[in-house]
Amino acid sequence: MGDISCSNGINGYSSSNGNGHAQRKSCWYEEEIEENLRWCFALNSILHTGATQYQDIQLLDTKPFGKALVIDGKLQSAEIDEFIYHESLVHPALLHHVNPKSIFIMGGGEGSTARELLRHRTVEKVVMCDIDQEVVDFCKSYLVVNREAFRDPRLDLVINDARAELERREELYDVIIGDLADPIEGGPCYQLYTKSFYEFTIKPRLNEGGIFVTQAGPAGVFSHTEVFSCIYNTLRQVFKCKFTDKRKFL
Amino acid sequence: MGDISCSNGINGYSSSNGNGHAQRKSCWYEEEIEENLRWCFALNSILHTGATQYQDIQLLDTKPFGKALVIDGKLQSAEIDEFIYHESLVHPALLHHVNPKSIFIMGGGEGSTARELLRHRTVEKVVMCDIDQEVVDFCKSYLVVNREAFRDPRLDLVINDARAELERREELYDVIIGDLADPIEGGPCYQLYTKSFYEFTIKPRLNEGGIFVTQAGPAGVFSHTEVFSCIYNTLRQVFKCKFTDKRKFL
Amino acid sequence: MGDISCSNGINGYSSSNGNGHAQRKSCWYEEEIEENLRWCFALNSILHTGATQYQDIQLLDTKPFGKALVIDGKLQSAEIDEFIYHESLVHPALLHHVNPKSIFIMGGGEGSTARELLRHRTVEKVVMCDIDQEVVDFCKSYLVVNREAFRDPRLDLVINDARAELERREELYDVIIGDLADPIEGGPCYQLYTKSFYEFTIKPRLNEGGIFVTQAGPAGVFSHTEVFSCIYNTLRQVFKCKFTDKRKFL
Amino acid sequence: MGDISCSNGINGYSSSNGNGHAQRKSCWYEEEIEENLRWCFALNSILHTGATQYQDIQLLDTKPFGKALVIDGKLQSAEIDEFIYHESLVHPALLHHVNPKSIFIMGGGEGSTARELLRHRTVEKVVMCDIDQEVVDFCKSYLVVNREAFRDPRLDLVINDARAELERREELYDVIIGDLADPIEGGPCYQLYTKSFYEFTIKPRLNEGGIFVTQAGPAGVFSHTEVFSCIYNTLRQVFKCKFTDKRKFL
């Protein structure tokens, strides 16, 4: 190393900026959970970034969670654990029903709720009504795990506002499922969580013994106040007797 | 909003998790400049991630700097300002030389040094010798701004170790340019910054009046101690009289 | 504004670097939950940073969680929600016991487990045995909410290894509580989660009808594999019949 | 390790969440340089956080830069390199002046400009006029390196708006120095960078041969457009002949 001359008396080049930390430099997705709290996960790649008519959408390939769908900057669903949400949304209702044949999904454009529903052999027809054509197309091409569901002949995919679609249709359903974004004031799904919607749109479209189930946001010790408790209280007023009424909700 | 019931006395759903902060959630590249210091820039997309035989390589589409080339986790070059480095490397030497016709680039696989060289009408031949075929191929396809340079008939692109190539060749050059990574002990470029390399490989390959110029790392008030001062002192011993010797360096 | 001259034709100074984003700049605590996942919370201040004989310790005043205790770079406990952990650790065992009078806490230096225990009027004596004098002193001075517990005459605070202390003592306890760090191989608490420890140290120190309860790490759908399932399976082998054995665990 | 039972066939507790990464978890200061670019440096502690009548102020003890003063969420000055800014601001002007005796500092509450000025033996009087009493008090107590300067009998510390103070005073100065925040529209210093201020307030307060020098923001290849070029052009109009006029600026 005497072959390189350093005025500072050190013979040779410093390696302090060398490769030692190379593995720590990386691409990250960062989400603000709330103002003073955020979480970050490492990225393999950004598969898609775009804006549809209704929302901003990203599909990320993340290191800790696999493929992840981000809508309006908020993680919606990730490959590694989306089954927890979708199985919990679908199976209790379908197992509780004596003979679920016809199902209506409000939202669900990702395809995972349909996938879980179509595992039930009793199911003859699933109407999946999502407002956003582009999200649906996008999930169809990227989410391999739902590809079969999207091709299932029992699936009737409709692009429309779920409320308008339910009001337009005359047929009844054994199970209606709300697989929607949280009810944010001014957001696209707000109207799908109201008392009048439950009373005058959902209820009349349920068969005798029909079941209504909806996602209702996080239900943690603190987070339940965000939307869960409101949705629970709203439901309670419409579906008075949970288990004795011919129409119940889970 | 009386249409939604909240047990907490608030009528309607909280909007605290709404879209207010949506624009702040994003994908970031994060680089550790040193152990306790890092910088982050927002990403549009990750154009490429991969490993060649010699190095890890990423091409990122960044919001503040445009396309950015990251080698071994360290930002090498960005669309928005690479011209500053490449113009400074090339033009002083070429303008200082009376009639620069033949040039040898050590490294330079990105293509930008060649691009600047080929702007000089006197230049008849540019040998660009980079060790990493994949990086060169990769830059050829992605870096639109250098596409014309890569196609220029005056460019002779060689994939080899620059030292071996210079030793193998018998022809002399008017200008030899080192467009290399910093000399990190154990790194691929270390041998291209030594006194013996300058003395026994570079010097003999320069024409009368020939100029040698090399990148030498950051030269800031503090950062010059990393590699700049070492390189400067090494050069000073080989090219004794900067401006009176027939061979000089800038 | 004609009073300021800009060569770029804009009259006056740019405000792009102004105060618009000032509120976004801040101090953050960042923790790697796992290699590719981290979370960050905003800081009001760093109340204390130091190293004891056994561990690194920080007390942070955080914006989202209030005061937070960080041991060896891992968030242990935060003002806003520590009650969830400590109430769950203490109250089921104490309510399940017919007449809990004497309690032994392994660890618990923070003071919160003692605080919850001392709310039970039947409790006559709480031995709290933590290995780290400095952590205890530190929590005594900073954690206002536990101040009363630390002063309670029923509390017998001992600085020692919990295993050694239990083996040294001859008295029996109605409830023994493990309020410890996770069992990491080579870590200080590993020996306090083994079958032989449960069999030969814990069991002999429980009164007839005595209850042993231990923290057992996170029990999530994925995270239970870290330590929870191991601890559960170890306990099951020692305390064979959960509810019929005279000694049970919760 | 057979002493611990794992249902997953692994004997003993996972160490994946162990101490391996402990050293990477830390407290960081994060600043948005611009919307898509930020930098972060590791913190030892937050020495002070507060708001004065005029600005938010933080004193941080940082790992890479030592003590750092942050005003309105923007790093102003750091222990390790503030000398570069302050020496450059002070010494060229003072060395260029034949016999600088009386100096007026606009701003400079940190004390470092005064410190450098008072190193010149010719200097008999330094008026330092900062608007923010609290910042001055705060720097007096925390910035050990400026303690001597604050005690120097030649220093006359005035708390006032620099413009008002200069207009109020009748005495003339050999050197007037602007050690101010950047001119942000609506910000507290905007008026101290205008043509009329230079013409009607500064110029009349300079002695024959007097020098005016001001900080002018960053002067980088890109960043000079923020404020530097504007300030330069404004100065040029007021101090017409840089070196031949009896009053010049540097």
Short mmCIF file of N, CA, C and O in Angstrom, two decimals, chain D residues 139-238:
data_model
loop_
_atom_site.label_atom_id
_atom_site.label_comp_id
_atom_site.label_asym_id
_atom_site.label_seq_id
_atom_site.Cartn_x
_atom_site.Cartn_y
_atom_site.Cartn_z
N CYS D 139 -28.71 30.55 23.41
CA CYS D 139 -27.38 30.26 22.86
C CYS D 139 -26.30 30.62 23.87
O CYS D 139 -25.28 29.94 23.97
N LYS D 140 -26.53 31.70 24.60
CA LYS D 140 -25.61 32.08 25.67
C LYS D 140 -25.38 30.92 26.64
O LYS D 140 -24.26 30.66 27.06
N SER D 141 -26.46 30.25 27.00
CA SER D 141 -26.30 29.19 28.01
C SER D 141 -25.76 27.89 27.42
O SER D 141 -25.02 27.17 28.08
N TYR D 142 -26.14 27.58 26.17
CA TYR D 142 -25.79 26.26 25.65
C TYR D 142 -24.51 26.23 24.82
O TYR D 142 -23.81 25.24 24.79
N LEU D 143 -24.21 27.31 24.09
CA LEU D 143 -23.09 27.23 23.16
C LEU D 143 -21.78 27.66 23.84
O LEU D 143 -21.39 28.83 23.80
N VAL D 144 -21.14 26.68 24.44
CA VAL D 144 -19.93 26.93 25.22
C VAL D 144 -18.88 27.68 24.41
O VAL D 144 -18.21 28.57 24.92
N VAL D 145 -18.79 27.35 23.14
CA VAL D 145 -17.74 27.91 22.29
C VAL D 145 -17.89 29.42 22.09
O VAL D 145 -16.93 30.10 21.72
N ASN D 146 -19.07 29.95 22.33
CA ASN D 146 -19.30 31.39 22.17
C ASN D 146 -19.39 32.12 23.51
O ASN D 146 -19.67 33.32 23.54
N ARG D 147 -19.16 31.40 24.58
CA ARG D 147 -19.35 31.98 25.91
C ARG D 147 -18.45 33.20 26.12
O ARG D 147 -18.88 34.24 26.60
N GLU D 148 -17.21 33.07 25.70
CA GLU D 148 -16.26 34.16 25.89
C GLU D 148 -16.68 35.40 25.09
O GLU D 148 -16.59 36.52 25.58
N ALA D 149 -17.15 35.16 23.89
CA ALA D 149 -17.59 36.29 23.06
C ALA D 149 -18.74 37.04 23.72
O ALA D 149 -18.76 38.28 23.73
N PHE D 150 -19.69 36.29 24.27
CA PHE D 150 -20.83 36.95 24.91
C PHE D 150 -20.39 37.80 26.11
O PHE D 150 -21.05 38.75 26.48
N ARG D 151 -19.26 37.45 26.70
CA ARG D 151 -18.77 38.19 27.87
C ARG D 151 -17.80 39.33 27.51
O ARG D 151 -17.41 40.10 28.36
N ASP D 152 -17.40 39.38 26.24
CA ASP D 152 -16.39 40.36 25.83
C ASP D 152 -16.94 41.78 26.02
O ASP D 152 -18.03 42.09 25.55
N PRO D 153 -16.20 42.65 26.71
CA PRO D 153 -16.72 44.01 26.97
C PRO D 153 -16.93 44.82 25.69
O PRO D 153 -17.67 45.80 25.69
N ARG D 154 -16.28 44.40 24.59
CA ARG D 154 -16.46 45.14 23.33
C ARG D 154 -17.82 44.85 22.68
O ARG D 154 -18.24 45.53 21.77
N LEU D 155 -18.50 43.82 23.17
CA LEU D 155 -19.78 43.44 22.57
C LEU D 155 -20.93 44.21 23.19
O LEU D 155 -21.11 44.21 24.41
N ASP D 156 -21.72 44.85 22.32
CA ASP D 156 -22.91 45.56 22.79
C ASP D 156 -24.12 44.82 22.22
O ASP D 156 -24.44 44.93 21.04
N LEU D 157 -24.78 44.07 23.06
CA LEU D 157 -25.88 43.22 22.62
C LEU D 157 -27.21 43.97 22.74
O LEU D 157 -27.57 44.42 23.82
N VAL D 158 -27.93 44.08 21.63
CA VAL D 158 -29.19 44.83 21.60
C VAL D 158 -30.30 43.89 21.11
O VAL D 158 -30.11 43.19 20.12
N ILE D 159 -31.42 43.90 21.78
CA ILE D 159 -32.56 43.11 21.30
C ILE D 159 -33.53 44.06 20.60
O ILE D 159 -34.20 44.87 21.24
N ASN D 160 -33.56 43.96 19.29
CA ASN D 160 -34.42 44.86 18.52
C ASN D 160 -34.46 44.36 17.08
O ASN D 160 -33.66 43.51 16.67
N ASP D 161 -35.38 44.90 16.30
CA ASP D 161 -35.38 44.69 14.86
C ASP D 161 -34.18 45.46 14.28
O ASP D 161 -33.98 46.65 14.59
N ALA D 162 -33.39 44.77 13.46
CA ALA D 162 -32.13 45.37 12.99
C ALA D 162 -32.37 46.65 12.19
O ALA D 162 -31.60 47.61 12.29
N ARG D 163 -33.43 46.66 11.41
CA ARG D 163 -33.72 47.86 10.61
C ARG D 163 -34.02 49.05 11.52
O ARG D 163 -33.44 50.13 11.37
N ALA D 164 -34.95 48.82 12.46
CA ALA D 164 -35.32 49.88 13.38
C ALA D 164 -34.10 50.39 14.13
O ALA D 164 -33.90 51.60 14.30
N GLU D 165 -33.26 49.47 14.54
CA GLU D 165 -32.08 49.83 15.33
C GLU D 165 -31.10 50.67 14.52
O GLU D 165 -30.59 51.69 14.99
N LEU D 166 -30.88 50.24 13.26
CA LEU D 166 -29.96 51.00 12.40
C LEU D 166 -30.50 52.40 12.12
O LEU D 166 -29.74 53.37 12.05
N GLU D 167 -31.83 52.48 11.96
CA GLU D 167 -32.43 53.79 11.66
C GLU D 167 -32.40 54.71 12.88
O GLU D 167 -32.31 55.93 12.77
N ARG D 168 -32.50 54.10 14.04
CA ARG D 168 -32.51 54.85 15.29
C ARG D 168 -31.12 55.44 15.62
O ARG D 168 -31.00 56.52 16.18
N ARG D 169 -30.10 54.67 15.26
CA ARG D 169 -28.73 55.06 15.65
C ARG D 169 -28.16 56.11 14.70
O ARG D 169 -28.48 56.14 13.53
N GLU D 170 -27.29 56.90 15.22
CA GLU D 170 -26.67 57.93 14.37
C GLU D 170 -25.23 57.60 14.02
O GLU D 170 -24.68 58.13 13.07
N GLU D 171 -24.62 56.73 14.80
CA GLU D 171 -23.20 56.42 14.55
C GLU D 171 -23.03 55.61 13.27
O GLU D 171 -23.94 54.95 12.79
N LEU D 172 -21.84 55.68 12.72
CA LEU D 172 -21.51 54.95 11.50
C LEU D 172 -20.62 53.75 11.84
O LEU D 172 -19.98 53.71 12.89
N TYR D 173 -20.59 52.78 10.90
CA TYR D 173 -19.83 51.55 11.15
C TYR D 173 -18.83 51.30 10.03
O TYR D 173 -19.05 51.68 8.88
N ASP D 174 -17.78 50.61 10.38
CA ASP D 174 -16.78 50.23 9.37
C ASP D 174 -17.26 49.02 8.57
O ASP D 174 -17.00 48.90 7.39
N VAL D 175 -17.91 48.14 9.29
CA VAL D 175 -18.45 46.94 8.63
C VAL D 175 -19.85 46.67 9.18
O VAL D 175 -20.07 46.72 10.39
N ILE D 176 -20.79 46.40 8.26
CA ILE D 176 -22.13 45.94 8.66
C ILE D 176 -22.30 44.53 8.10
O ILE D 176 -22.00 44.29 6.93
N ILE D 177 -22.71 43.62 8.95
CA ILE D 177 -22.80 42.21 8.55
C ILE D 177 -24.24 41.71 8.71
O ILE D 177 -24.84 41.90 9.77
N GLY D 178 -24.76 41.11 7.67
CA GLY D 178 -26.09 40.50 7.76
C GLY D 178 -25.97 39.00 8.03
O GLY D 178 -25.62 38.25 7.13
N ASP D 179 -26.22 38.60 9.27
CA ASP D 179 -26.16 37.18 9.65
C ASP D 179 -27.60 36.76 9.96
O ASP D 179 -27.99 36.61 11.11
N LEU D 180 -28.37 36.58 8.90
CA LEU D 180 -29.82 36.52 8.99
C LEU D 180 -30.37 35.22 8.38
O LEU D 180 -29.65 34.53 7.66
N ALA D 181 -31.62 34.97 8.65
CA ALA D 181 -32.31 33.90 7.93
C ALA D 181 -32.53 34.33 6.48
O ALA D 181 -32.45 35.52 6.16
N ASP D 182 -32.82 33.37 5.62
CA ASP D 182 -33.09 33.69 4.22
C ASP D 182 -34.32 34.58 4.09
O ASP D 182 -35.23 34.53 4.92
N PRO D 183 -34.36 35.40 3.03
CA PRO D 183 -35.52 36.26 2.83
C PRO D 183 -36.70 35.46 2.28
O PRO D 183 -36.78 35.21 1.09
N ILE D 184 -37.56 35.03 3.15
CA ILE D 184 -38.76 34.32 2.75
C ILE D 184 -39.90 35.33 2.82
O ILE D 184 -40.02 36.05 3.81
N GLU D 185 -40.71 35.36 1.77
CA GLU D 185 -41.82 36.30 1.77
C GLU D 185 -42.67 36.10 3.03
O GLU D 185 -43.09 34.99 3.32
N GLY D 186 -42.89 37.16 3.73
CA GLY D 186 -43.66 37.06 4.95
C GLY D 186 -42.81 36.70 6.16
O GLY D 186 -43.28 36.75 7.29
N GLY D 187 -41.57 36.33 5.93
CA GLY D 187 -40.68 35.98 7.03
C GLY D 187 -40.12 37.22 7.71
O GLY D 187 -40.25 38.33 7.19
N PRO D 188 -39.49 37.03 8.85
CA PRO D 188 -39.06 38.18 9.66
C PRO D 188 -37.90 38.96 9.03
O PRO D 188 -37.70 40.12 9.36
N CYS D 189 -37.17 38.34 8.11
CA CYS D 189 -35.97 38.99 7.61
C CYS D 189 -36.14 39.60 6.23
O CYS D 189 -35.21 40.21 5.69
N TYR D 190 -37.29 39.44 5.64
CA TYR D 190 -37.50 39.86 4.25
C TYR D 190 -37.07 41.31 4.01
O TYR D 190 -36.40 41.62 3.03
N GLN D 191 -37.45 42.18 4.92
CA GLN D 191 -37.16 43.61 4.76
C GLN D 191 -35.67 43.93 4.80
O GLN D 191 -35.27 45.04 4.46
N LEU D 192 -34.87 42.99 5.24
CA LEU D 192 -33.45 43.26 5.39
C LEU D 192 -32.65 42.86 4.16
O LEU D 192 -31.43 42.79 4.19
N TYR D 193 -33.37 42.58 3.07
CA TYR D 193 -32.70 42.21 1.82
C TYR D 193 -33.17 43.06 0.64
O TYR D 193 -32.91 42.72 -0.49
N THR D 194 -33.87 44.14 0.91
CA THR D 194 -34.44 44.92 -0.20
C THR D 194 -33.50 46.04 -0.64
O THR D 194 -32.64 46.51 0.10
N LYS D 195 -33.73 46.48 -1.87
CA LYS D 195 -32.95 47.55 -2.45
C LYS D 195 -33.06 48.83 -1.61
O LYS D 195 -32.07 49.48 -1.32
N SER D 196 -34.28 49.14 -1.20
CA SER D 196 -34.45 50.37 -0.43
C SER D 196 -33.76 50.27 0.93
O SER D 196 -33.22 51.24 1.44
N PHE D 197 -33.78 49.08 1.50
CA PHE D 197 -33.08 48.92 2.77
C PHE D 197 -31.58 49.11 2.59
O PHE D 197 -30.94 49.83 3.36
N TYR D 198 -31.05 48.51 1.55
CA TYR D 198 -29.62 48.68 1.28
C TYR D 198 -29.28 50.16 1.01
O TYR D 198 -28.29 50.69 1.52
N GLU D 199 -30.12 50.79 0.20
CA GLU D 199 -29.85 52.16 -0.22
C GLU D 199 -30.01 53.17 0.92
O GLU D 199 -29.15 54.01 1.16
N PHE D 200 -31.15 53.04 1.61
CA PHE D 200 -31.51 54.10 2.56
C PHE D 200 -31.21 53.80 4.01
O PHE D 200 -31.28 54.66 4.86
N THR D 201 -30.91 52.55 4.30
CA THR D 201 -30.59 52.24 5.70
C THR D 201 -29.13 51.81 5.87
O THR D 201 -28.42 52.33 6.73
N ILE D 202 -28.69 50.88 5.04
CA ILE D 202 -27.31 50.39 5.18
C ILE D 202 -26.29 51.46 4.76
O ILE D 202 -25.42 51.85 5.55
N LYS D 203 -26.41 51.89 3.52
CA LYS D 203 -25.40 52.80 2.97
C LYS D 203 -25.12 54.01 3.86
O LYS D 203 -23.96 54.31 4.15
N PRO D 204 -26.17 54.68 4.34
CA PRO D 204 -25.92 55.87 5.16
C PRO D 204 -25.25 55.57 6.49
O PRO D 204 -24.76 56.48 7.15
N ARG D 205 -25.24 54.31 6.89
CA ARG D 205 -24.63 53.98 8.19
C ARG D 205 -23.21 53.44 8.05
O ARG D 205 -22.61 53.02 9.01
N LEU D 206 -22.69 53.44 6.82
CA LEU D 206 -21.31 52.97 6.62
C LEU D 206 -20.35 54.16 6.61
O LEU D 206 -20.60 55.16 5.96
N ASN D 207 -19.25 54.00 7.32
CA ASN D 207 -18.16 54.98 7.24
C ASN D 207 -17.56 54.99 5.85
O ASN D 207 -17.73 54.05 5.08
N GLU D 208 -16.83 56.00 5.56
CA GLU D 208 -16.00 56.04 4.35
C GLU D 208 -15.15 54.77 4.32
O GLU D 208 -14.53 54.41 5.33
N GLY D 209 -15.17 54.05 3.18
CA GLY D 209 -14.43 52.79 3.09
C GLY D 209 -15.10 51.63 3.79
O GLY D 209 -14.54 50.54 3.90
N GLY D 210 -16.32 51.89 4.23
CA GLY D 210 -17.05 50.83 4.96
C GLY D 210 -17.45 49.69 4.05
O GLY D 210 -17.56 49.84 2.84
N ILE D 211 -17.67 48.56 4.65
CA ILE D 211 -17.99 47.35 3.89
C ILE D 211 -19.30 46.76 4.41
O ILE D 211 -19.52 46.70 5.62
N PHE D 212 -20.12 46.34 3.46
CA PHE D 212 -21.33 45.63 3.84
C PHE D 212 -21.22 44.20 3.33
O PHE D 212 -20.86 43.97 2.18
N VAL D 213 -21.50 43.25 4.19
CA VAL D 213 -21.45 41.85 3.78
C VAL D 213 -22.70 41.16 4.33
O VAL D 213 -23.14 41.44 5.44
N THR D 214 -23.29 40.31 3.51
CA THR D 214 -24.49 39.61 3.98
C THR D 214 -24.41 38.14 3.59
O THR D 214 -23.83 37.80 2.57
N GLN D 215 -24.98 37.29 4.42
CA GLN D 215 -25.18 35.91 3.99
C GLN D 215 -26.20 35.98 2.86
O GLN D 215 -27.02 36.91 2.80
N ALA D 216 -26.16 35.04 1.94
CA ALA D 216 -27.05 35.12 0.79
C ALA D 216 -27.57 33.75 0.38
O ALA D 216 -27.87 33.52 -0.79
N GLY D 217 -27.67 32.84 1.33
CA GLY D 217 -28.22 31.52 1.01
C GLY D 217 -27.24 30.66 0.26
O GLY D 217 -26.10 31.06 0.01
N PRO D 218 -27.65 29.47 -0.13
CA PRO D 218 -26.76 28.56 -0.84
C PRO D 218 -26.50 29.03 -2.27
O PRO D 218 -27.37 29.62 -2.90
N ALA D 219 -25.30 28.75 -2.75
CA ALA D 219 -24.89 29.25 -4.07
C ALA D 219 -24.53 28.10 -5.01
O ALA D 219 -23.66 28.23 -5.86
N GLY D 220 -25.18 26.97 -4.84
CA GLY D 220 -24.88 25.80 -5.65
C GLY D 220 -25.36 25.94 -7.09
O GLY D 220 -26.09 26.88 -7.42
N VAL D 221 -24.95 25.01 -7.92
CA VAL D 221 -25.30 25.03 -9.34
C VAL D 221 -26.82 25.17 -9.53
O VAL D 221 -27.29 25.90 -10.39
N PHE D 222 -27.59 24.47 -8.71
CA PHE D 222 -29.05 24.60 -8.79
C PHE D 222 -29.60 25.56 -7.74
O PHE D 222 -30.48 26.35 -8.01
N SER D 223 -29.05 25.48 -6.52
CA SER D 223 -29.69 26.16 -5.40
C SER D 223 -29.53 27.68 -5.45
O SER D 223 -30.25 28.40 -4.76
N HIS D 224 -28.62 28.18 -6.27
CA HIS D 224 -28.42 29.63 -6.29
C HIS D 224 -29.68 30.36 -6.72
O HIS D 224 -29.85 31.55 -6.44
N THR D 225 -30.59 29.69 -7.40
CA THR D 225 -31.81 30.38 -7.84
C THR D 225 -32.78 30.64 -6.69
O THR D 225 -33.70 31.43 -6.82
N GLU D 226 -32.59 29.92 -5.58
CA GLU D 226 -33.51 30.12 -4.46
C GLU D 226 -33.49 31.55 -3.96
O GLU D 226 -34.49 32.25 -3.99
N VAL D 227 -32.35 32.01 -3.48
CA VAL D 227 -32.26 33.40 -3.03
C VAL D 227 -30.94 34.08 -3.42
O VAL D 227 -30.87 35.29 -3.55
N PHE D 228 -29.90 33.29 -3.64
CA PHE D 228 -28.59 33.89 -3.87
C PHE D 228 -28.58 34.88 -5.03
O PHE D 228 -28.12 36.02 -4.89
N SER D 229 -29.11 34.45 -6.18
CA SER D 229 -29.06 35.31 -7.37
C SER D 229 -29.84 36.60 -7.17
O SER D 229 -29.42 37.67 -7.61
N CYS D 230 -30.97 36.47 -6.49
CA CYS D 230 -31.78 37.66 -6.22
C CYS D 230 -31.00 38.65 -5.36
O CYS D 230 -30.97 39.85 -5.63
N ILE D 231 -30.40 38.14 -4.31
CA ILE D 231 -29.66 39.02 -3.40
C ILE D 231 -28.49 39.66 -4.14
O ILE D 231 -28.25 40.86 -4.04
N TYR D 232 -27.80 38.85 -4.92
CA TYR D 232 -26.67 39.37 -5.68
C TYR D 232 -27.09 40.50 -6.61
O TYR D 232 -26.46 41.57 -6.66
N ASN D 233 -28.19 40.27 -7.32
CA ASN D 233 -28.66 41.29 -8.26
C ASN D 233 -29.15 42.55 -7.56
O ASN D 233 -29.01 43.66 -8.07
N THR D 234 -29.75 42.36 -6.40
CA THR D 234 -30.21 43.52 -5.64
C THR D 234 -29.01 44.33 -5.16
O THR D 234 -28.95 45.56 -5.30
N LEU D 235 -28.02 43.64 -4.61
CA LEU D 235 -26.81 44.32 -4.13
C LEU D 235 -26.13 45.10 -5.25
O LEU D 235 -25.67 46.24 -5.06
N ARG D 236 -26.06 44.46 -6.43
CA ARG D 236 -25.37 45.07 -7.55
C ARG D 236 -25.93 46.42 -7.95
O ARG D 236 -25.24 47.27 -8.49
N GLN D 237 -27.24 46.56 -7.74
CA GLN D 237 -27.87 47.81 -8.12
C GLN D 237 -27.60 48.93 -7.14
O GLN D 237 -27.68 50.10 -7.47
N VAL D 238 -27.34 48.56 -5.90
CA VAL D 238 -27.15 49.57 -4.88
C VAL D 238 -25.69 49.95 -4.75
O VAL D 238 -25.34 51.11 -4.67
#
